[in-house]
PDB file of C-alpha atoms in Angstrom:
ATOM      1  CA  UNK A   1      -2.128  17.611   3.336  1.00  0.00           C
ATOM      2  CA  UNK A   2       1.260  16.130   5.057  1.00  0.00           C
ATOM      3  CA  UNK A   3       0.903  14.027   7.867  1.00  0.00           C
ATOM      4  CA  UNK A   4       2.742  15.667  11.287  1.00  0.00           C
ATOM      5  CA  UNK A   5       6.546  14.131  13.403  1.00  0.00           C
ATOM      6  CA  UNK A   6       6.668  16.086  16.423  1.00  0.00           C
ATOM      7  CA  UNK A   7       9.804  16.192  17.977  1.00  0.00           C
ATOM      8  CA  UNK A   8      10.485  17.064  21.723  1.00  0.00           C
ATOM      9  CA  UNK A   9      13.788  17.681  23.606  1.00  0.00           C
ATOM     10  CA  UNK A  10      14.714  17.882  26.742  1.00  0.00           C
ATOM     11  CA  UNK A  11      15.711  16.377  31.095  1.00  0.00           C
ATOM     12  CA  UNK A  12      12.629  13.804  31.042  1.00  0.00           C
ATOM     13  CA  UNK A  13      11.245  11.442  33.516  1.00  0.00           C
ATOM     14  CA  UNK A  14      10.109   8.459  31.525  1.00  0.00           C
ATOM     15  CA  UNK A  15       8.239   5.831  33.100  1.00  0.00           C
ATOM     16  CA  UNK A  16       6.693   2.355  31.073  1.00  0.00           C
ATOM     17  CA  UNK A  17       3.991   0.534  32.707  1.00  0.00           C
ATOM     18  CA  UNK A  18       2.555  -2.685  31.996  1.00  0.00           C
ATOM     19  CA  UNK A  19       0.788  -5.632  33.410  1.00  0.00           C
ATOM     20  CA  UNK A  20       3.709  -7.598  35.560  1.00  0.00           C
ATOM     21  CA  UNK A  21       6.580  -4.978  34.704  1.00  0.00           C
ATOM     22  CA  UNK A  22       7.474  -1.346  35.017  1.00  0.00           C
ATOM     23  CA  UNK A  23      10.314   1.148  33.867  1.00  0.00           C
ATOM     24  CA  UNK A  24      11.466   4.129  35.179  1.00  0.00           C
ATOM     25  CA  UNK A  25      14.419   6.205  33.958  1.00  0.00           C
ATOM     26  CA  UNK A  26      15.313   9.830  33.700  1.00  0.00           C
ATOM     27  CA  UNK A  27      17.874  11.750  31.316  1.00  0.00           C
ATOM     28  CA  UNK A  28      18.217  14.361  28.607  1.00  0.00           C
ATOM     29  CA  UNK A  29      16.438  12.552  25.300  1.00  0.00           C
ATOM     30  CA  UNK A  30      14.294  13.248  22.430  1.00  0.00           C
ATOM     31  CA  UNK A  31      10.453  12.326  21.854  1.00  0.00           C
ATOM     32  CA  UNK A  32       9.643  11.521  18.709  1.00  0.00           C
ATOM     33  CA  UNK A  33       6.043  11.015  18.127  1.00  0.00           C
ATOM     34  CA  UNK A  34       5.395   9.810  14.628  1.00  0.00           C
ATOM     35  CA  UNK A  35       2.278   9.956  12.270  1.00  0.00           C
ATOM     36  CA  UNK A  36       0.790   6.998  12.944  1.00  0.00           C
ATOM     37  CA  UNK A  37       1.182   7.471  17.328  1.00  0.00           C
ATOM     38  CA  UNK A  38       4.532   5.678  17.741  1.00  0.00           C
ATOM     39  CA  UNK A  39       6.319   6.827  20.688  1.00  0.00           C
ATOM     40  CA  UNK A  40       9.973   6.850  20.675  1.00  0.00           C
ATOM     41  CA  UNK A  41      12.273   7.623  23.280  1.00  0.00           C
ATOM     42  CA  UNK A  42      16.075   8.342  22.511  1.00  0.00           C
ATOM     43  CA  UNK A  43      18.999   9.177  24.517  1.00  0.00           C
ATOM     44  CA  UNK A  44      22.705   9.592  23.198  1.00  0.00           C
ATOM     45  CA  UNK A  45      23.589   5.840  23.067  1.00  0.00           C
ATOM     46  CA  UNK A  46      22.396   4.853  19.318  1.00  0.00           C
ATOM     47  CA  UNK A  47      19.935   4.541  16.888  1.00  0.00           C
ATOM     48  CA  UNK A  48      17.781   2.091  19.219  1.00  0.00           C
ATOM     49  CA  UNK A  49      15.301   4.070  21.570  1.00  0.00           C
ATOM     50  CA  UNK A  50      15.267   3.625  25.043  1.00  0.00           C
ATOM     51  CA  UNK A  51      12.110   2.880  25.545  1.00  0.00           C
ATOM     52  CA  UNK A  52       8.985   2.848  22.805  1.00  0.00           C
ATOM     53  CA  UNK A  53       5.457   2.472  21.920  1.00  0.00           C
ATOM     54  CA  UNK A  54       4.278   0.878  18.689  1.00  0.00           C
ATOM     55  CA  UNK A  55       0.935   2.506  17.532  1.00  0.00           C
ATOM     56  CA  UNK A  56      -0.851   2.834  20.463  1.00  0.00           C
ATOM     57  CA  UNK A  57      -4.776   3.985  20.792  1.00  0.00           C
ATOM     58  CA  UNK A  58      -4.137   7.188  21.749  1.00  0.00           C
ATOM     59  CA  UNK A  59      -0.829   9.627  22.729  1.00  0.00           C
ATOM     60  CA  UNK A  60      -1.418  13.457  24.171  1.00  0.00           C
ATOM     61  CA  UNK A  61       0.852  16.284  24.020  1.00  0.00           C
ATOM     62  CA  UNK A  62       0.395  18.073  26.878  1.00  0.00           C
ATOM     63  CA  UNK A  63       3.087  21.412  26.526  1.00  0.00           C
ATOM     64  CA  UNK A  64       2.646  24.639  27.871  1.00  0.00           C
ATOM     65  CA  UNK A  65       5.781  27.596  28.809  1.00  0.00           C
ATOM     66  CA  UNK A  66       7.359  25.508  31.806  1.00  0.00           C
ATOM     67  CA  UNK A  67       8.095  21.910  30.222  1.00  0.00           C
ATOM     68  CA  UNK A  68       5.803  18.890  28.021  1.00  0.00           C
ATOM     69  CA  UNK A  69       4.621  15.793  28.874  1.00  0.00           C
ATOM     70  CA  UNK A  70       3.761  13.060  26.279  1.00  0.00           C
ATOM     71  CA  UNK A  71       1.025  10.137  27.157  1.00  0.00           C
ATOM     72  CA  UNK A  72       1.051   6.544  25.462  1.00  0.00           C
ATOM     73  CA  UNK A  73      -1.905   4.606  26.250  1.00  0.00           C
ATOM     74  CA  UNK A  74      -2.333   1.056  24.830  1.00  0.00           C
ATOM     75  CA  UNK A  75      -4.371  -1.476  26.214  1.00  0.00           C
ATOM     76  CA  UNK A  76      -2.649  -1.990  29.616  1.00  0.00           C
ATOM     77  CA  UNK A  77       0.625  -0.228  28.606  1.00  0.00           C
ATOM     78  CA  UNK A  78       1.299   2.938  29.682  1.00  0.00           C
ATOM     79  CA  UNK A  79       4.347   5.332  28.606  1.00  0.00           C
ATOM     80  CA  UNK A  80       4.516   8.520  30.030  1.00  0.00           C
ATOM     81  CA  UNK A  81       7.630  11.058  29.379  1.00  0.00           C
ATOM     82  CA  UNK A  82       7.420  14.169  31.678  1.00  0.00           C
ATOM     83  CA  UNK A  83       9.972  16.903  31.500  1.00  0.00           C
ATOM     84  CA  UNK A  84      11.622  18.763  34.517  1.00  0.00           C
ATOM     85  CA  UNK A  85      12.423  21.955  32.046  1.00  0.00           C
ATOM     86  CA  UNK A  86      11.221  24.253  29.127  1.00  0.00           C
ATOM     87  CA  UNK A  87      12.574  21.891  26.744  1.00  0.00           C
ATOM     88  CA  UNK A  88      12.009  21.878  23.142  1.00  0.00           C
ATOM     89  CA  UNK A  89       9.248  21.165  20.742  1.00  0.00           C
ATOM     90  CA  UNK A  90       8.809  21.401  16.772  1.00  0.00           C
ATOM     91  CA  UNK A  91       6.547  19.661  14.785  1.00  0.00           C
ATOM     92  CA  UNK A  92       7.403  18.709  10.801  1.00  0.00           C
ATOM     93  CA  UNK A  93       5.338  17.957   7.938  1.00  0.00           C
ATOM     94  CA  UNK A  94       6.166  14.025   6.453  1.00  0.00           C
ATOM     95  CA  UNK A  95       4.658  12.425   3.543  1.00  0.00           C
ATOM     96  CA  UNK A  96       5.713   8.879   2.317  1.00  0.00           C
ATOM     97  CA  UNK A  97       8.925   8.180   0.269  1.00  0.00           C
ATOM     98  CA  UNK A  98       9.576   7.372  -2.849  1.00  0.00           C
ATOM     99  CA  UNK A  99      10.918   6.914  -6.486  1.00  0.00           C
ATOM    100  CA  UNK A 100      10.220   9.857  -8.488  1.00  0.00           C
ATOM    101  CA  UNK A 101       7.383  10.058 -11.253  1.00  0.00           C
ATOM    102  CA  UNK A 102       7.146  13.481 -11.988  1.00  0.00           C
ATOM    103  CA  UNK A 103       4.845  16.227 -10.580  1.00  0.00           C
ATOM    104  CA  UNK A 104       1.290  16.648  -9.971  1.00  0.00           C
ATOM    105  CA  UNK A 105      -0.770  18.819 -12.900  1.00  0.00           C
ATOM    106  CA  UNK A 106      -3.205  19.774  -9.513  1.00  0.00           C
ATOM    107  CA  UNK A 107      -0.226  21.947  -7.403  1.00  0.00           C
ATOM    108  CA  UNK A 108       2.675  21.305  -9.249  1.00  0.00           C
ATOM    109  CA  UNK A 109       4.699  18.681  -6.097  1.00  0.00           C
ATOM    110  CA  UNK A 110       6.219  15.968  -6.530  1.00  0.00           C
ATOM    111  CA  UNK A 111       4.513  12.967  -7.996  1.00  0.00           C
ATOM    112  CA  UNK A 112       6.562   9.764  -6.161  1.00  0.00           C
ATOM    113  CA  UNK A 113       5.594   6.134  -6.186  1.00  0.00           C
ATOM    114  CA  UNK A 114       5.957   4.578  -2.626  1.00  0.00           C
ATOM    115  CA  UNK A 115       5.238   0.905  -3.177  1.00  0.00           C
ATOM    116  CA  UNK A 116       1.716   0.264  -4.425  1.00  0.00           C
ATOM    117  CA  UNK A 117       0.799   3.763  -4.905  1.00  0.00           C
ATOM    118  CA  UNK A 118       2.126   7.148  -6.443  1.00  0.00           C
ATOM    119  CA  UNK A 119       1.209   9.936  -3.994  1.00  0.00           C
ATOM    120  CA  UNK A 120       1.937  14.009  -3.794  1.00  0.00           C
ATOM    121  CA  UNK A 121       3.961  14.849  -1.604  1.00  0.00           C
ATOM    122  CA  UNK A 122       2.309  18.574  -1.812  1.00  0.00           C
ATOM    123  CA  UNK A 123      -1.555  17.808  -1.864  1.00  0.00           C
ATOM    124  CA  UNK A 124      -0.833  14.113  -0.478  1.00  0.00           C
ATOM    125  CA  UNK A 125      -3.306  13.013  -3.631  1.00  0.00           C
ATOM    126  CA  UNK A 126      -2.611   8.952  -3.909  1.00  0.00           C
ATOM    127  CA  UNK A 127      -3.161   6.775  -6.509  1.00  0.00           C
ATOM    128  CA  UNK A 128      -3.556   3.066  -6.320  1.00  0.00           C
ATOM    129  CA  UNK A 129      -1.717   0.915  -8.212  1.00  0.00           C
ATOM    130  CA  UNK A 130      -2.580  -2.481  -9.739  1.00  0.00           C
ATOM    131  CA  UNK A 131      -0.631  -5.068  -9.615  1.00  0.00           C
ATOM    132  CA  UNK A 132       2.501  -5.556 -11.500  1.00  0.00           C
ATOM    133  CA  UNK A 133       1.829  -2.001 -13.250  1.00  0.00           C
ATOM    134  CA  UNK A 134       4.939   0.259 -14.005  1.00  0.00           C
ATOM    135  CA  UNK A 135       5.061   4.179 -14.061  1.00  0.00           C
ATOM    136  CA  UNK A 136       6.456   5.742 -17.623  1.00  0.00           C
ATOM    137  CA  UNK A 137       8.003   8.777 -18.368  1.00  0.00           C
ATOM    138  CA  UNK A 138       4.796   9.470 -20.202  1.00  0.00           C
ATOM    139  CA  UNK A 139       1.894  12.091 -18.864  1.00  0.00           C
ATOM    140  CA  UNK A 140      -1.895  11.482 -19.415  1.00  0.00           C
ATOM    141  CA  UNK A 141      -2.662  13.961 -22.212  1.00  0.00           C
ATOM    142  CA  UNK A 142      -6.255  14.500 -20.701  1.00  0.00           C
ATOM    143  CA  UNK A 143      -5.592  15.499 -16.913  1.00  0.00           C
ATOM    144  CA  UNK A 144      -1.345  15.447 -16.875  1.00  0.00           C
ATOM    145  CA  UNK A 145      -0.196  12.410 -14.273  1.00  0.00           C
ATOM    146  CA  UNK A 146       1.956   9.631 -15.379  1.00  0.00           C
ATOM    147  CA  UNK A 147       0.963   6.968 -16.900  1.00  0.00           C
ATOM    148  CA  UNK A 148       1.120   3.095 -16.033  1.00  0.00           C
ATOM    149  CA  UNK A 149       2.017  -0.116 -18.677  1.00  0.00           C
ATOM    150  CA  UNK A 150      -0.130  -3.087 -17.127  1.00  0.00           C
ATOM    151  CA  UNK A 151      -0.970  -6.345 -18.475  1.00  0.00           C
ATOM    152  CA  UNK A 152      -3.555  -8.205 -17.818  1.00  0.00           C
ATOM    153  CA  UNK A 153      -2.887 -10.529 -21.318  1.00  0.00           C
ATOM    154  CA  UNK A 154      -2.544  -7.653 -24.095  1.00  0.00           C
ATOM    155  CA  UNK A 155      -0.515  -4.575 -22.164  1.00  0.00           C
ATOM    156  CA  UNK A 156      -2.294  -1.661 -22.007  1.00  0.00           C
ATOM    157  CA  UNK A 157      -1.279   2.006 -21.383  1.00  0.00           C
ATOM    158  CA  UNK A 158      -3.549   4.092 -18.965  1.00  0.00           C
ATOM    159  CA  UNK A 159      -3.543   7.232 -16.513  1.00  0.00           C
ATOM    160  CA  UNK A 160      -3.129   5.755 -12.906  1.00  0.00           C
ATOM    161  CA  UNK A 161      -6.097   8.032 -12.214  1.00  0.00           C
ATOM    162  CA  UNK A 162      -8.700   5.425 -12.218  1.00  0.00           C
ATOM    163  CA  UNK A 163     -11.441   8.264 -12.584  1.00  0.00           C
ATOM    164  CA  UNK A 164      -9.453   9.625 -15.894  1.00  0.00           C
ATOM    165  CA  UNK A 165      -8.772   5.883 -17.548  1.00  0.00           C
ATOM    166  CA  UNK A 166     -10.038   2.739 -16.185  1.00  0.00           C
ATOM    167  CA  UNK A 167      -7.593  -0.637 -16.243  1.00  0.00           C
ATOM    168  CA  UNK A 168     -11.279  -2.463 -15.563  1.00  0.00           C
ATOM    169  CA  UNK A 169     -12.872  -1.049 -18.832  1.00  0.00           C
ATOM    170  CA  UNK A 170      -9.951  -2.005 -20.865  1.00  0.00           C
ATOM    171  CA  UNK A 171      -9.381  -5.486 -19.853  1.00  0.00           C
ATOM    172  CA  UNK A 172     -13.768  -5.580 -20.344  1.00  0.00           C
ATOM    173  CA  UNK A 173     -13.155  -4.565 -23.626  1.00  0.00           C
ATOM    174  CA  UNK A 174      -9.937  -6.532 -24.234  1.00  0.00           C
ATOM    175  CA  UNK A 175     -10.197  -9.838 -23.363  1.00  0.00           C
ATOM    176  CA  UNK A 176     -14.993 -10.036 -23.039  1.00  0.00           C
ATOM    177  CA  UNK A 177     -15.877 -12.918 -25.003  1.00  0.00           C
ATOM    178  CA  UNK A 178     -12.398 -14.033 -25.964  1.00  0.00           C
ATOM    179  CA  UNK A 179     -12.199 -17.538 -24.913  1.00  0.00           C
ATOM    180  CA  UNK A 180     -14.096 -20.152 -24.500  1.00  0.00           C
ATOM    181  CA  UNK A 181     -14.333 -21.784 -21.053  1.00  0.00           C
ATOM    182  CA  UNK A 182     -12.984 -25.450 -21.405  1.00  0.00           C
ATOM    183  CA  UNK A 183     -15.817 -27.303 -19.719  1.00  0.00           C
ATOM    184  CA  UNK A 184     -18.967 -26.217 -21.509  1.00  0.00           C
ATOM    185  CA  UNK A 185     -17.636 -24.347 -24.725  1.00  0.00           C
ATOM    186  CA  UNK A 186     -19.547 -21.174 -23.981  1.00  0.00           C
ATOM    187  CA  UNK A 187     -18.420 -17.526 -23.264  1.00  0.00           C
ATOM    188  CA  UNK A 188     -16.132 -16.655 -21.375  1.00  0.00           C
ATOM    189  CA  UNK A 189     -16.595 -13.332 -19.706  1.00  0.00           C
ATOM    190  CA  UNK A 190     -14.741 -10.178 -17.306  1.00  0.00           C
ATOM    191  CA  UNK A 191     -16.002 -10.341 -13.874  1.00  0.00           C
ATOM    192  CA  UNK A 192     -15.347  -7.813 -11.264  1.00  0.00           C
ATOM    193  CA  UNK A 193     -15.910  -9.868  -7.490  1.00  0.00           C
ATOM    194  CA  UNK A 194     -14.643  -7.306  -4.785  1.00  0.00           C
ATOM    195  CA  UNK A 195     -12.545  -5.182  -7.295  1.00  0.00           C
ATOM    196  CA  UNK A 196     -10.484  -8.093  -8.736  1.00  0.00           C
ATOM    197  CA  UNK A 197     -11.003  -9.025 -12.658  1.00  0.00           C
ATOM    198  CA  UNK A 198     -11.782 -12.866 -13.370  1.00  0.00           C
ATOM    199  CA  UNK A 199     -12.949 -14.787 -16.279  1.00  0.00           C
ATOM    200  CA  UNK A 200     -15.882 -16.775 -15.927  1.00  0.00           C
ATOM    201  CA  UNK A 201     -18.115 -18.564 -17.421  1.00  0.00           C
ATOM    202  CA  UNK A 202     -21.538 -16.859 -19.829  1.00  0.00           C
ATOM    203  CA  UNK A 203     -23.259 -19.959 -18.799  1.00  0.00           C
ATOM    204  CA  UNK A 204     -23.237 -19.300 -14.614  1.00  0.00           C
ATOM    205  CA  UNK A 205     -24.988 -20.841 -12.413  1.00  0.00           C
ATOM    206  CA  UNK A 206     -25.542 -24.361 -14.819  1.00  0.00           C
ATOM    207  CA  UNK A 207     -20.870 -23.666 -15.351  1.00  0.00           C
ATOM    208  CA  UNK A 208     -19.163 -22.102 -12.611  1.00  0.00           C
ATOM    209  CA  UNK A 209     -16.052 -22.461 -14.521  1.00  0.00           C
ATOM    210  CA  UNK A 210     -13.414 -19.027 -13.317  1.00  0.00           C
ATOM    211  CA  UNK A 211      -9.855 -18.042 -13.433  1.00  0.00           C
ATOM    212  CA  UNK A 212      -8.274 -14.862 -11.953  1.00  0.00           C
ATOM    213  CA  UNK A 213      -6.803 -13.068 -14.787  1.00  0.00           C
ATOM    214  CA  UNK A 214      -2.922 -13.365 -14.024  1.00  0.00           C
ATOM    215  CA  UNK A 215      -0.745  -9.907 -14.118  1.00  0.00           C
ATOM    216  CA  UNK A 216       0.746 -10.830 -17.378  1.00  0.00           C
ATOM    217  CA  UNK A 217       2.121 -10.939 -20.881  1.00  0.00           C
ATOM    218  CA  UNK A 218      -0.114 -13.898 -23.384  1.00  0.00           C
ATOM    219  CA  UNK A 219       2.872 -16.331 -24.196  1.00  0.00           C
ATOM    220  CA  UNK A 220       0.461 -18.625 -26.446  1.00  0.00           C
ATOM    221  CA  UNK A 221      -1.964 -21.227 -25.893  1.00  0.00           C
ATOM    222  CA  UNK A 222      -1.430 -24.192 -23.498  1.00  0.00           C
ATOM    223  CA  UNK A 223      -2.004 -28.004 -24.853  1.00  0.00           C
ATOM    224  CA  UNK A 224      -5.686 -27.086 -22.562  1.00  0.00           C
ATOM    225  CA  UNK A 225      -6.459 -24.730 -25.168  1.00  0.00           C
ATOM    226  CA  UNK A 226      -6.890 -21.552 -22.911  1.00  0.00           C
ATOM    227  CA  UNK A 227      -3.792 -19.146 -22.967  1.00  0.00           C
ATOM    228  CA  UNK A 228      -0.353 -18.657 -21.142  1.00  0.00           C
ATOM    229  CA  UNK A 229       0.638 -15.670 -19.590  1.00  0.00           C
ATOM    230  CA  UNK A 230       4.174 -14.156 -19.433  1.00  0.00           C
ATOM    231  CA  UNK A 231       4.319 -13.489 -15.628  1.00  0.00           C
ATOM    232  CA  UNK A 232       6.767 -12.417 -12.703  1.00  0.00           C
ATOM    233  CA  UNK A 233       7.324 -15.816 -12.245  1.00  0.00           C
ATOM    234  CA  UNK A 234       7.270 -17.546 -14.890  1.00  0.00           C
ATOM    235  CA  UNK A 235       4.914 -18.796 -18.320  1.00  0.00           C
ATOM    236  CA  UNK A 236       1.925 -20.280 -16.643  1.00  0.00           C
ATOM    237  CA  UNK A 237      -1.559 -21.086 -17.466  1.00  0.00           C
ATOM    238  CA  UNK A 238      -4.792 -19.247 -17.221  1.00  0.00           C
ATOM    239  CA  UNK A 239      -6.127 -22.239 -15.348  1.00  0.00           C
ATOM    240  CA  UNK A 240      -3.561 -21.688 -12.367  1.00  0.00           C
ATOM    241  CA  UNK A 241      -4.985 -26.006 -11.545  1.00  0.00           C
ATOM    242  CA  UNK A 242      -3.356 -27.167 -15.135  1.00  0.00           C
ATOM    243  CA  UNK A 243      -0.558 -29.392 -14.906  1.00  0.00           C
ATOM    244  CA  UNK A 244       0.757 -28.689 -18.457  1.00  0.00           C
ATOM    245  CA  UNK A 245       1.661 -25.075 -17.374  1.00  0.00           C
ATOM    246  CA  UNK A 246       1.087 -24.575 -13.679  1.00  0.00           C
ATOM    247  CA  UNK A 247       2.438 -20.795 -12.195  1.00  0.00           C
ATOM    248  CA  UNK A 248       6.287 -20.917 -12.088  1.00  0.00           C
ATOM    249  CA  UNK A 249       7.171 -22.687 -15.212  1.00  0.00           C
ATOM    250  CA  UNK A 250       9.211 -22.412 -18.208  1.00  0.00           C
ATOM    251  CA  UNK A 251       7.931 -21.080 -21.222  1.00  0.00           C
ATOM    252  CA  UNK A 252       6.168 -23.688 -24.091  1.00  0.00           C
TER     253      UNK A 252
END
């Protein structure tokens, strides 16, 4: 479910204590408690808060008919806001904000691309995107989620949900044993380490040759015999140390 942002307002005394320093203020202020526990205290003067504590270790909000108190602690630093009247308090649901990419097939709410994820604004389901992926206007025929285009040599169009379609499986089917090891001539196999795919020699451990798979499309063959990739920063050889086509160079 969406996270909660709390807003409290009233006539308050604000005290900020840290080693060797302190600040005491009073005024009619607005206190914002963000989902990551950050506390911001605003008065009428501009966008800059008069005091704040970013992502503290803990935040406590106490409230009754007589008023409220907010206490945030981070190590030896403490921010406390104490109201002198009943004040006003409200809580709002908040989500990621991003580019709309469709509707959630489960709850019907909007799906957005926020950073490296596709996120549902209703049920808060989240689907991580691989580097370089582009979300398309097409829907997966099996689950209804958006599809993505992602290049790992070949270009694949897959569901954004790895449980529905696996990029790892698609890359393995397309690239496994497709190229020869430049050092011993054996097949380069698609392998996975810590969630990342790479091409490693089938002769391991006798031959330890291995290459990460760039996020880009095939762009020919390097003079060294390995494939070239068109990436966001230019054409590069599969071997990132190749002097003929190092990362970021122009095409052949």
